[in-house]
Coordinates of C-alpha atoms in Angstrom, one line a residue:
Chain A
M17 CA -0.2 -0.4 0.0
D18 CA 1.8 3.1 -1.1
L19 CA -0.4 5.4 0.8
V20 CA 0.9 4.1 4.0
D21 CA 4.3 3.5 2.8
N22 CA 4.6 7.6 2.1
L23 CA 2.5 8.5 5.1
A24 CA 5.3 6.3 7.8
L25 CA 7.9 7.6 5.6
G26 CA 6.7 11.0 6.0
F27 CA 5.6 10.3 9.8
S28 CA 9.1 9.3 10.1
T29 CA 11.1 12.5 9.1
A30 CA 8.4 14.1 10.0
L31 CA 8.8 13.1 14.0
Q32 CA 12.5 13.4 14.2
W33 CA 13.2 15.4 17.6
Q34 CA 14.5 18.6 15.1
N35 CA 11.7 18.5 13.0
V36 CA 9.1 17.8 15.7
L37 CA 10.9 21.2 17.8
F38 CA 11.1 23.7 14.4
C39 CA 7.3 22.8 14.3
L40 CA 6.9 23.6 17.3
L41 CA 8.9 27.0 17.6
G42 CA 7.2 27.1 14.1
V43 CA 3.4 27.1 15.6
A44 CA 4.3 29.2 18.0
L45 CA 6.4 32.3 16.2
G46 CA 3.4 32.3 13.7
T47 CA 0.9 32.4 15.6
A48 CA 2.9 35.4 17.8
V49 CA 3.0 37.3 15.2
G50 CA -0.2 36.0 13.1
V51 CA -2.0 37.8 16.7
L52 CA -0.8 41.1 15.6
P53 CA -3.1 43.5 14.9
G54 CA -3.4 44.2 11.4
I55 CA -0.8 41.3 10.1
G56 CA -2.6 38.6 8.2
P57 CA -0.9 35.1 7.5
T58 CA 0.6 36.8 4.5
A59 CA 2.0 39.4 6.1
A60 CA 3.9 37.0 9.2
I61 CA 5.1 34.7 6.9
A62 CA 7.0 37.3 4.3
M63 CA 8.0 39.1 8.0
L64 CA 9.7 35.3 9.7
L65 CA 11.2 33.8 6.5
P66 CA 14.1 35.2 6.9
I67 CA 14.5 33.4 10.0
T68 CA 14.2 30.0 8.1
F69 CA 17.0 31.1 5.7
G70 CA 19.5 29.5 8.6
F71 CA 18.8 26.0 8.2
D72 CA 21.1 23.8 7.0
D73 CA 18.0 20.4 6.7
P74 CA 15.5 22.2 3.9
T75 CA 13.5 19.1 5.1
S76 CA 13.3 21.2 9.0
A77 CA 12.9 25.3 6.9
L78 CA 10.0 23.7 5.4
I79 CA 8.3 22.2 7.9
M80 CA 8.7 25.2 10.7
L81 CA 7.8 27.2 7.6
A82 CA 4.6 24.9 7.8
G83 CA 4.2 25.3 11.6
I84 CA 4.8 29.2 11.2
Y85 CA 1.6 28.9 8.6
Y86 CA -1.0 27.5 10.0
G87 CA 0.2 29.4 13.1
A88 CA -0.2 32.9 11.4
Q89 CA -3.9 31.6 10.8
Y90 CA -4.9 30.7 14.1
G91 CA -3.2 33.5 15.7
G92 CA -5.8 36.0 12.7
S93 CA -8.5 34.1 14.1
T94 CA -7.7 35.2 17.4
T95 CA -7.7 39.0 16.3
A96 CA -10.8 38.0 14.4
I97 CA -13.1 37.3 17.7
L98 CA -10.9 39.0 20.0
L99 CA -10.3 42.2 19.0
N100 CA -12.3 41.7 15.3
L101 CA -9.8 42.9 13.6
P102 CA -8.9 39.7 11.0
G103 CA -6.1 40.5 10.0
E104 CA -6.6 38.6 6.1
S105 CA -10.5 37.6 4.1
S106 CA -10.1 34.9 5.0
A107 CA -10.8 35.5 8.8
A108 CA -13.0 38.3 7.7
V109 CA -16.0 35.4 8.1
T110 CA -14.5 34.3 11.4
A111 CA -14.5 38.1 12.7
I112 CA -19.0 38.0 12.3
D113 CA -20.2 35.5 14.4
G114 CA -16.5 35.5 16.7
H115 CA -17.2 38.5 17.7
R116 CA -20.3 38.8 19.0
M117 CA -19.6 35.3 21.1
A118 CA -16.6 37.1 22.6
L119 CA -18.9 40.0 23.1
A120 CA -21.4 38.0 25.1
G121 CA -18.8 36.1 27.4
H122 CA -18.1 33.5 25.6
A123 CA -15.1 34.4 23.8
G124 CA -13.6 30.7 25.6
T125 CA -15.0 28.4 23.7
A126 CA -15.7 30.3 20.4
L127 CA -11.0 30.0 20.6
A128 CA -12.0 26.2 21.4
V129 CA -14.4 25.4 19.1
A130 CA -12.0 27.3 16.4
A131 CA -9.2 25.2 17.2
I132 CA -10.9 22.3 17.1
G133 CA -12.8 22.5 14.2
S134 CA -8.8 23.1 12.6
F135 CA -7.7 20.6 13.9
V136 CA -10.5 17.6 13.0
A137 CA -10.6 19.4 9.2
G138 CA -6.9 20.0 9.4
T139 CA -7.0 15.9 10.1
V140 CA -9.1 15.1 7.2
A141 CA -7.8 16.9 4.3
T142 CA -3.5 15.7 5.3
V143 CA -5.1 13.2 4.3
V144 CA -7.3 13.4 1.1
L145 CA -3.7 15.4 0.2
A146 CA -1.4 12.8 1.1
V147 CA -4.5 10.6 -1.6
A148 CA -5.0 12.9 -4.2
A149 CA -1.8 13.9 -4.3
P150 CA 0.6 11.0 -5.6
P151 CA -1.7 10.1 -9.3
L152 CA -1.9 14.3 -9.3
S153 CA 2.0 14.8 -9.6
R154 CA 2.1 12.1 -12.1
A155 CA 0.4 13.1 -14.2
A156 CA 1.2 16.7 -14.0
L157 CA 4.2 14.7 -15.5
S158 CA 3.0 15.2 -19.0
F159 CA 2.1 18.7 -19.0
G160 CA 4.0 19.6 -21.7
A161 CA 4.9 23.9 -21.9
A162 CA 2.2 24.9 -23.7
E163 CA 0.5 22.7 -20.3
Y164 CA 2.3 25.1 -17.9
F165 CA 1.8 28.4 -19.7
S166 CA -2.6 27.7 -19.9
L167 CA -2.5 27.2 -16.8
V168 CA -0.2 29.7 -15.3
V169 CA -2.2 31.5 -17.2
L170 CA -5.6 30.0 -15.5
G171 CA -4.0 30.6 -12.1
L172 CA -3.5 34.7 -12.9
I173 CA -6.8 34.9 -13.6
A174 CA -8.5 32.9 -11.2
S175 CA -7.1 35.1 -8.7
I176 CA -8.8 37.9 -10.1
A177 CA -11.5 37.1 -9.5
L178 CA -11.9 36.4 -5.4
A179 CA -9.3 39.6 -5.0
S180 CA -11.3 42.5 -3.5
G181 CA -11.7 45.6 -5.5
S182 CA -11.7 46.7 -9.3
T183 CA -10.6 43.8 -11.5
L184 CA -8.6 46.2 -13.7
K185 CA -6.6 46.9 -11.1
A186 CA -5.7 43.2 -10.7
L187 CA -5.1 42.7 -14.3
G188 CA -2.6 45.2 -14.1
M189 CA -0.2 43.9 -10.9
I190 CA 0.4 41.5 -12.3
V191 CA 1.8 42.1 -15.3
L192 CA 3.3 44.0 -13.5
G193 CA 4.4 41.4 -11.0
I194 CA 5.7 39.9 -14.4
L195 CA 7.1 42.7 -15.3
L196 CA 9.4 43.3 -12.3
G197 CA 10.2 39.2 -12.9
T198 CA 11.6 39.3 -15.7
V199 CA 13.7 42.4 -14.4
G200 CA 17.7 40.1 -14.5
Q201 CA 19.7 38.4 -17.3
D202 CA 17.4 37.1 -20.1
L203 CA 17.3 32.8 -19.0
Y204 CA 17.9 32.3 -23.0
T205 CA 20.5 35.1 -24.3
G206 CA 22.2 36.4 -20.9
A207 CA 20.7 39.9 -22.1
P208 CA 20.3 41.7 -19.1
R209 CA 16.9 43.3 -19.0
F210 CA 16.0 46.7 -17.4
T211 CA 19.4 46.6 -15.6
F212 CA 20.1 50.2 -16.0
G213 CA 23.9 49.2 -15.2
L214 CA 23.3 48.1 -12.6
R215 CA 25.5 45.2 -11.1
E216 CA 23.3 44.1 -8.5
L217 CA 20.5 43.7 -10.3
Y218 CA 21.8 41.3 -12.8
G219 CA 19.9 38.3 -11.3
G220 CA 17.1 40.1 -10.9
L221 CA 15.2 41.2 -7.7
N222 CA 14.9 39.4 -4.6
F223 CA 11.7 37.4 -3.9
V224 CA 11.9 38.2 -0.2
S225 CA 13.0 41.8 -0.3
L226 CA 9.9 41.7 -2.8
A227 CA 7.8 40.2 -0.5
V228 CA 8.6 41.6 2.9
G229 CA 8.8 45.1 1.3
L230 CA 5.6 45.3 -0.2
F231 CA 3.6 43.2 2.7
G232 CA 5.5 43.7 5.8
V233 CA 6.7 46.9 5.4
A234 CA 3.6 49.1 3.8
E235 CA 1.7 47.6 7.1
I236 CA 3.8 49.0 9.0
L237 CA 3.8 52.4 6.9
R238 CA -0.5 51.6 6.4
N239 CA -0.5 51.2 9.9
L240 CA 1.4 54.3 10.9
H241 CA -0.6 56.6 8.7
D242 CA -4.0 55.7 9.5
P243 CA -3.9 54.6 13.3
R244 CA -6.8 51.7 14.2
T245 CA -9.8 53.4 16.3
R246 CA -9.7 52.2 19.4
Q247 CA -11.4 48.6 19.7
R248 CA -13.0 46.4 22.0
I249 CA -10.6 44.1 23.5
V250 CA -11.5 41.8 25.1
R251 CA -9.8 41.4 27.6
R252 CA -11.5 37.8 29.9
V253 CA -10.7 35.0 27.8
T254 CA -13.4 32.1 30.3
N255 CA -14.8 29.1 29.9
L256 CA -11.9 27.1 27.4
W257 CA -13.6 24.5 27.0
P258 CA -17.0 24.4 25.4
S259 CA -20.2 21.9 26.9
R260 CA -21.7 19.0 25.1
A261 CA -24.2 20.6 23.8
D262 CA -21.4 22.4 21.4
L263 CA -19.8 20.6 21.2
R264 CA -22.8 18.4 19.8
R265 CA -23.5 21.9 17.5
I266 CA -20.4 21.7 15.6
V267 CA -20.0 18.1 14.5
G268 CA -21.6 18.7 11.3
P269 CA -20.8 22.5 10.0
V270 CA -17.3 20.9 11.1
L271 CA -17.0 18.0 8.4
R272 CA -19.2 19.7 5.9
A273 CA -16.9 22.7 6.2
T274 CA -14.1 20.4 5.7
G275 CA -16.1 19.4 2.4
I276 CA -15.7 22.5 1.4
G277 CA -12.8 23.5 2.3
S278 CA -10.7 20.2 1.2
A279 CA -12.8 20.7 -3.0
L280 CA -12.5 24.7 -2.9
G281 CA -9.2 24.9 -1.4
V282 CA -7.1 22.8 -4.2
L283 CA -8.8 25.8 -7.1
P284 CA -5.9 28.7 -7.6
G285 CA -6.2 32.2 -6.6
G286 CA -7.9 32.2 -3.5
G287 CA -9.4 29.2 -2.7
H288 CA -9.5 29.4 1.2
V289 CA -11.5 32.5 0.7
L290 CA -14.4 31.3 -0.6
A291 CA -13.8 28.3 1.2
S292 CA -15.0 30.2 4.5
Y293 CA -16.7 31.9 2.8
A294 CA -19.5 29.1 1.2
S295 CA -19.0 27.7 4.4
Y296 CA -20.8 30.7 6.7
A297 CA -23.1 30.8 3.6
V298 CA -23.9 26.9 3.5
E299 CA -24.1 27.2 7.4
K300 CA -26.5 30.1 7.1
R301 CA -29.3 28.5 5.0
I302 CA -30.1 25.1 6.7
S303 CA -30.3 26.1 9.9
R304 CA -32.9 25.3 11.9
H305 CA -32.2 29.8 13.3
P306 CA -30.3 31.7 10.1
E307 CA -31.5 34.8 12.2
R308 CA -28.9 33.7 14.9
F309 CA -26.4 34.5 12.4
G310 CA -24.7 37.4 12.6
R311 CA -25.8 37.3 16.7
G312 CA -23.4 35.3 17.8
A313 CA -23.9 31.4 16.2
I314 CA -21.9 29.1 16.9
E315 CA -22.0 27.3 13.9
G316 CA -20.9 30.7 12.8
V317 CA -17.7 30.0 13.6
A318 CA -16.7 26.4 13.6
G319 CA -18.1 26.0 9.8
P320 CA -15.7 28.5 8.1
E321 CA -13.0 27.7 10.7
S322 CA -12.5 24.7 10.2
A323 CA -13.1 25.2 5.9
N324 CA -10.4 27.8 6.4
N325 CA -8.3 24.8 7.7
A326 CA -9.3 22.1 4.9
A327 CA -8.6 25.2 2.2
A328 CA -4.9 26.0 3.6
Q329 CA -4.0 22.4 3.4
T330 CA -4.9 21.7 0.8
S331 CA -3.4 24.4 -1.4
F332 CA -0.4 22.5 -0.8
I333 CA -1.6 20.1 -4.0
P334 CA -1.1 22.9 -6.3
L335 CA 1.3 23.6 -5.0
L336 CA 3.8 20.0 -4.8
T337 CA 2.3 18.4 -7.7
L338 CA 2.3 21.3 -10.5
G339 CA 4.7 24.0 -8.6
L340 CA 2.1 26.3 -8.4
P341 CA 1.2 28.0 -5.9
A342 CA -2.4 29.3 -5.1
H343 CA -3.0 32.0 -3.2
P344 CA 0.4 34.2 -1.7
V345 CA 0.3 32.5 1.2
M346 CA 2.4 29.5 -1.1
A347 CA 4.1 32.2 -3.2
L348 CA 6.4 32.5 -0.4
M349 CA 6.6 29.4 0.1
V350 CA 7.8 28.9 -2.9
G351 CA 10.4 31.5 -2.4
A352 CA 11.0 29.4 0.5
F353 CA 11.6 26.1 -1.1
I354 CA 13.9 27.8 -4.2
I355 CA 16.0 28.9 -1.7
Q356 CA 16.7 25.6 -0.1
G357 CA 17.9 24.8 -3.8
I358 CA 14.3 22.7 -4.4
T359 CA 12.1 24.1 -7.4
P360 CA 8.6 22.9 -6.7
G361 CA 7.1 20.4 -9.0
P362 CA 6.5 17.1 -10.6
D363 CA 9.7 15.8 -9.5
V364 CA 9.8 17.1 -6.2
M365 CA 7.4 14.3 -4.7
N366 CA 9.9 11.8 -6.4
D367 CA 13.3 13.1 -6.3
Q368 CA 12.7 14.1 -2.1
P369 CA 10.0 12.3 -0.9
A370 CA 10.8 12.7 2.5
L371 CA 11.3 16.4 2.5
V372 CA 7.5 16.0 0.6
W373 CA 6.1 13.5 2.9
G374 CA 8.1 14.8 5.5
L375 CA 5.8 17.8 4.8
I376 CA 3.2 16.6 4.5
A377 CA 3.1 14.7 7.8
S378 CA 4.5 17.5 10.0
M379 CA 1.4 19.9 8.4
W380 CA -0.8 17.7 10.8
I381 CA 2.1 17.4 13.4
G382 CA 1.7 20.9 13.5
N383 CA -2.3 20.5 13.5
V384 CA -1.9 19.0 17.4
L385 CA 0.4 21.2 18.3
L386 CA -2.0 24.1 17.1
V387 CA -4.6 22.3 19.7
L388 CA -2.4 21.3 22.2
L389 CA -0.2 24.8 22.9
N390 CA -2.3 27.5 21.5
L391 CA -5.4 26.2 23.8
P392 CA -3.0 26.9 27.2
L393 CA -1.4 29.5 25.7
I394 CA -4.3 31.9 25.1
G395 CA -3.8 33.7 27.9
L396 CA 0.0 34.9 26.6
W397 CA -1.7 35.9 22.8
V398 CA -3.8 37.9 24.4
R399 CA -1.7 39.5 26.8
M400 CA 0.4 40.0 22.8
L401 CA -2.4 42.2 22.3
T402 CA -1.9 44.8 24.2
V403 CA 2.2 45.6 23.5
P404 CA 2.1 48.6 22.3
Y405 CA 2.7 48.8 18.8
S406 CA 5.2 51.9 19.2
I407 CA 7.5 48.8 20.4
L408 CA 6.0 46.3 17.4
F409 CA 6.7 48.2 14.0
P410 CA 10.6 48.9 14.9
T411 CA 11.0 44.7 15.6
I412 CA 9.8 44.4 12.8
V413 CA 11.7 46.3 10.7
V414 CA 14.7 45.7 12.1
F415 CA 14.9 42.0 11.9
A416 CA 12.9 42.3 9.0
C417 CA 16.6 44.1 7.7
I418 CA 18.7 42.1 9.5
G419 CA 16.7 38.9 7.7
T420 CA 17.0 39.6 4.2
Y421 CA 20.6 40.8 4.6
S422 CA 21.8 37.9 6.2
L423 CA 19.8 36.0 3.2
G424 CA 23.3 37.1 1.0
Q425 CA 24.7 39.7 3.4
N426 CA 24.2 41.6 0.6
P427 CA 23.6 45.2 1.1
Y428 CA 21.1 46.3 -1.9
H429 CA 18.3 42.9 -0.9
V430 CA 17.5 45.4 1.8
L431 CA 17.6 48.9 0.1
A432 CA 15.3 46.7 -2.1
V433 CA 13.5 46.3 0.0
A434 CA 12.7 50.0 1.5
F435 CA 12.2 50.4 -2.4
F436 CA 9.1 48.5 -2.1
G437 CA 8.3 49.0 1.4
V438 CA 7.1 51.9 -0.2
L439 CA 5.8 50.6 -3.2
G440 CA 3.1 48.9 -1.5
F441 CA 1.9 51.8 0.5
V442 CA 0.9 53.6 -2.7
L443 CA -0.5 50.8 -4.5
V444 CA -2.5 49.8 -1.0
R445 CA -3.0 53.4 -1.0
S446 CA -4.5 54.1 -4.4
G447 CA -7.0 50.9 -4.1
C448 CA -4.2 48.1 -5.2
E449 CA -3.9 45.3 -4.2
P450 CA 0.2 43.9 -3.4
A451 CA -1.0 40.3 -3.4
P452 CA -1.7 39.7 -7.2
L453 CA 1.9 41.0 -8.2
L454 CA 3.5 38.6 -5.9
L455 CA 1.0 36.1 -8.0
G456 CA 3.0 37.5 -10.2
F457 CA 6.5 38.1 -10.4
V458 CA 7.0 34.4 -8.7
L459 CA 4.8 33.2 -12.1
G460 CA 6.1 35.4 -14.3
P461 CA 9.3 33.6 -14.6
L462 CA 7.9 30.1 -15.2
L463 CA 4.7 32.0 -17.8
E464 CA 7.9 33.7 -20.0
E465 CA 9.9 30.6 -19.8
N466 CA 7.0 27.6 -20.7
L467 CA 5.2 30.2 -23.6
R468 CA 9.2 30.6 -25.0
R469 CA 9.3 26.5 -24.9
A470 CA 6.7 25.8 -26.3
L471 CA 6.9 28.7 -29.8
L472 CA 10.2 27.1 -29.9
I473 CA 9.4 23.9 -29.9
S474 CA 6.6 25.3 -32.2
R475 CA 8.8 26.7 -34.5
G476 CA 6.5 29.3 -33.9
D477 CA 4.2 29.0 -34.2
P478 CA 0.7 30.4 -31.1
S479 CA -2.1 28.0 -32.7
V480 CA -0.4 24.9 -30.5
F481 CA -1.7 26.9 -27.5
L482 CA -5.2 26.2 -28.3
T483 CA -4.8 22.6 -30.9
R484 CA -3.6 20.5 -27.6
P485 CA -6.8 19.7 -26.0
I486 CA -5.8 20.2 -22.8
S487 CA -3.8 23.7 -23.1
A488 CA -7.6 24.9 -24.2
V489 CA -9.5 23.1 -22.0
L490 CA -6.9 25.7 -19.7
L491 CA -7.0 28.3 -21.8
V492 CA -11.5 28.9 -22.6
L493 CA -11.6 28.1 -18.2
A494 CA -9.5 31.3 -17.4
L495 CA -11.2 33.2 -20.5
V496 CA -14.5 31.9 -18.4
A497 CA -13.8 33.1 -15.4
L498 CA -11.6 37.4 -16.8
V499 CA -15.4 37.8 -18.6
V500 CA -17.2 36.0 -14.8
T501 CA -15.3 38.8 -13.0
A502 CA -15.5 41.4 -15.4
L503 CA -19.0 41.5 -16.2
P504 CA -20.4 44.6 -13.7
A505 CA -23.8 43.2 -13.5
I506 CA -22.4 39.5 -11.7
R507 CA -18.9 42.0 -9.9
R508 CA -21.8 44.1 -8.4
K509 CA -23.4 40.4 -6.9
R510 CA -20.5 40.0 -5.5
E511 CA -20.2 42.8 -3.9
V512 CA -23.1 42.1 -2.2
V513 CA -22.2 38.5 -1.2
F514 CA -19.4 40.5 0.1
A515 CA -21.4 43.3 2.0
E516 CA -24.1 40.8 3.4
D517 CA -22.4 39.6 6.3
E518 CA -20.7 42.4 7.5
Chain B
M7 CA 11.7 35.9 -30.1
G8 CA 14.1 38.0 -28.6
P9 CA 14.5 39.1 -24.8
G10 CA 12.6 42.0 -25.1
Y11 CA 9.7 39.4 -26.6
V12 CA 7.7 39.0 -23.3
P13 CA 9.1 42.6 -21.8
L14 CA 7.6 44.5 -24.5
A15 CA 4.5 42.8 -24.9
L16 CA 3.9 43.2 -21.3
G17 CA 4.9 46.3 -21.4
A18 CA 2.0 47.0 -23.7
V19 CA -1.4 45.0 -22.4
L20 CA 0.4 47.5 -18.5
A21 CA 0.1 50.4 -20.6
V22 CA -3.2 49.7 -22.4
L23 CA -4.8 48.7 -18.8
G24 CA -3.1 52.1 -17.1
V25 CA -5.0 54.4 -19.9
A26 CA -7.9 51.6 -18.7
T27 CA -7.0 53.2 -15.9
V28 CA -7.3 56.4 -15.9
V29 CA -10.4 56.4 -17.6
K30 CA -12.6 54.4 -15.6
A31 CA -11.7 56.5 -13.2
Y32 CA -12.7 59.7 -14.2
V33 CA -16.5 57.6 -15.7
A34 CA -17.2 55.8 -12.8
P35 CA -15.1 55.5 -9.9
D36 CA -14.5 53.0 -7.9
L37 CA -16.3 53.6 -4.6
A38 CA -17.4 51.3 -1.8
P39 CA -20.2 48.5 -1.7
E40 CA -22.7 50.5 0.2
E41 CA -22.1 53.9 -1.8
V42 CA -22.3 52.0 -4.8
S43 CA -27.0 52.5 -4.6
T44 CA -27.1 55.5 -3.7
A45 CA -24.2 57.1 -5.9
V46 CA -25.9 55.7 -8.8
E47 CA -29.5 57.0 -8.0
D48 CA -27.7 60.7 -8.1
G49 CA -26.4 60.2 -10.6
R50 CA -23.6 61.7 -8.6
A51 CA -21.5 58.2 -10.0
S52 CA -19.2 60.2 -11.9
D53 CA -18.1 63.1 -8.7
G54 CA -14.8 61.7 -8.4
G55 CA -14.3 64.0 -5.6
G56 CA -16.4 63.4 -3.2
A57 CA -16.1 65.5 0.5
A58 CA -17.1 62.5 2.9
E59 CA -14.6 59.6 2.1
P60 CA -16.1 56.1 3.9
E61 CA -13.6 54.9 5.9
D62 CA -12.8 51.7 3.4
A63 CA -12.9 53.4 0.2
V64 CA -9.6 53.8 -2.1
R65 CA -8.2 57.5 -0.3
P66 CA -6.2 59.5 -3.0
L67 CA -2.7 60.0 -2.1
A68 CA -2.6 63.6 -1.9
G69 CA -2.2 64.6 2.4
I70 CA 0.4 61.7 3.5
K71 CA 2.1 62.2 6.8
W72 CA 6.0 62.0 6.4
R73 CA 7.0 62.0 9.0
P74 CA 6.3 57.9 9.5
L75 CA 7.0 57.4 6.2
L76 CA 10.4 59.1 6.6
F77 CA 11.5 57.7 8.5
V78 CA 10.8 54.0 8.5
M79 CA 12.6 53.9 5.4
A80 CA 15.5 55.9 6.8
G81 CA 15.9 53.3 9.2
I82 CA 16.4 50.5 6.7
V83 CA 17.7 52.7 4.3
F84 CA 20.5 53.8 7.4
F85 CA 20.4 49.7 7.6
A86 CA 21.4 48.7 4.1
Y87 CA 24.2 51.4 4.3
T88 CA 26.3 50.9 7.0
V89 CA 25.6 47.3 8.0
D90 CA 28.9 45.8 5.9
G91 CA 30.7 49.0 7.9
L92 CA 30.0 49.5 11.2
G93 CA 28.6 46.1 11.9
L94 CA 24.9 43.9 12.5
L95 CA 24.5 45.9 16.0
P96 CA 25.6 50.0 15.4
A97 CA 23.3 48.9 12.3
S98 CA 20.5 47.8 14.4
F99 CA 20.5 49.9 17.1
G100 CA 20.7 53.1 14.2
A101 CA 17.5 51.5 12.2
G102 CA 15.8 51.0 15.4
L103 CA 15.9 54.5 16.9
L104 CA 14.8 55.7 13.2
A105 CA 12.0 53.7 12.6
A106 CA 11.2 54.1 16.3
L107 CA 11.7 57.9 15.5
A108 CA 8.2 58.0 13.7
G109 CA 6.3 57.0 16.5
S110 CA 7.7 57.5 19.5
R111 CA 9.6 60.6 21.0
L112 CA 13.5 60.7 21.4
P113 CA 13.7 58.5 24.9
R114 CA 11.3 56.1 24.5
A115 CA 12.7 55.4 21.2
L116 CA 16.2 54.7 22.3
L117 CA 14.6 52.0 25.0
V118 CA 12.6 50.5 22.5
S119 CA 15.6 49.9 19.9
A120 CA 18.4 49.0 22.2
G121 CA 15.9 47.0 23.9
L122 CA 16.0 45.3 20.4
T123 CA 18.6 45.2 19.8
V124 CA 19.4 42.4 22.1
A125 CA 16.5 40.6 21.0
S126 CA 18.2 40.6 17.7
Y127 CA 21.2 40.0 18.9
I128 CA 19.8 36.6 21.3
I129 CA 17.1 35.6 18.1
F130 CA 20.2 36.6 14.6
V131 CA 23.5 35.4 16.3
V132 CA 22.4 33.7 20.0
L133 CA 19.8 31.4 18.5
L134 CA 19.8 31.1 15.0
Q135 CA 23.6 31.1 14.9
L136 CA 23.7 33.4 11.8
R137 CA 27.3 34.3 11.3
L138 CA 27.6 38.5 10.7
S139 CA 29.6 40.5 11.6
L140 CA 29.3 42.5 14.8
V141 CA 30.8 45.0 14.8
G142 CA 32.3 46.3 11.6
D143 CA 35.7 47.3 9.6
W144 CA 35.1 51.5 10.7
L145 CA 35.5 51.3 14.1
G146 CA 38.5 48.5 14.3
G147 CA 35.8 45.3 14.5

């Protein structure tokens, strides 16, 4: 039985004591940063990414990053529930009922339910991932350059579909990201592009500088600029363990959400956000008391949190099998893979089984640690919420500087952080979201390489993208996604969907 | 196709998108969802400079507060230019001080940056064992 062997290999890797330790450290750090108001998983990972560069063993580094991811996500939910300040769109759904529960004195129950739901969903989704990944990666090996190109196009277009705000600007951000990705020497001819005679630019822009600047520093600038009004902080967290009746009420939502999340997480482009909303909508629809939603319904916390976590798990599927990041966090993971000298894709699964299965197993272990660590430590995380921002942000700035500098002992990378920090700030204030830019930057080189390779093979005949069936289907899907997002009627409805529950 | 093919094509696409964005900003500016219905009814959808901006609406670039922006940037740039010469510890202290000044007065900023220099020494040098020069050539390290 392949699956059992693979999982056994994974667990034997992930359960090595140092890997468990790194996973634990990652979860703790991720929660600590994710709990900070206004910092979502993407920003948290971007800030913590540099810490893992010093590791010799890529497996440990990636396991720690996966831990950071889960921790950050859970930390974000904690802030959403206690402070009504979701750091990322997927936690926004949790905030609706979670914060109401907290205000009503059930903060402990809301936090516990979120953790338990996430754990159950994560466990199931890990199995889904382990079952689905190998056949998919075998299928991916038959993909040629044309198929890859079309797949990247689909992924990029799909990522707009769920971005809030202007479709036009999101498209522009993607193109700008791809353009930034072309900086440096051309792959085929070695000709320098957009280097302006600067030797430092020949190697291209550094991914970490871009991510830390666009998300970490820009976020700080934004917070300093528009200090958020003091929210009602729920400091007292009591009655952690949910009652038997509460547990019975969340069984159904958690299981349904796990299914929804696992399926939607595989979609490129923000499937986890969609999963949270879909789960909330489903629970509200089938509930016998839909009027309780928005007033502190426990199902409204359990469902979206579970869906979110299941989707987080299965969004590793496109990353591990195709090398395609499904959302910005996965794009950061690709960056981490590449820094560790590994190109994610179908080959990784065959060449480095210990790494892939170790990573998959460590996700489950990360979920266990999350429950074990976070429930007892909730008091500590709540205290983190009260650390003044005037201490936090200089710390983040300096850590970001040291982390990026340590990457190659190259001060130029640090300068790039400043540049992208300002760029990110300007973009956000102009209503452009930086997330599509990051996806474009990561996927851009892949897009160009496969486009040119496909055209080389077809001797310059562009019809190759339409005559190969898989490629044609993917491009048609991309076109459909674009039309659906751009149509004003549907867009308005989409805005209503997002606005309805606020 | 040469090395310039993809950048040229992308540049053309970006230019088109840019023009489209500008045109759209005049014809139908992005509004917050709750404003969409009222704005269309009032026929002021094309009125880009509404006086009362809603909380989450797109804010123009005007009215930027320069202090936080300049100090945070100064901190990062200071680090970039001095980390090789002064070494890790002085560069961190300086960067932290400049960044902290974006939000606090001098005495408090000194305290914060001293604390975080110690913290970054513990985290990056002791725990993560990064091989960085702590005190650089300029200071005779």
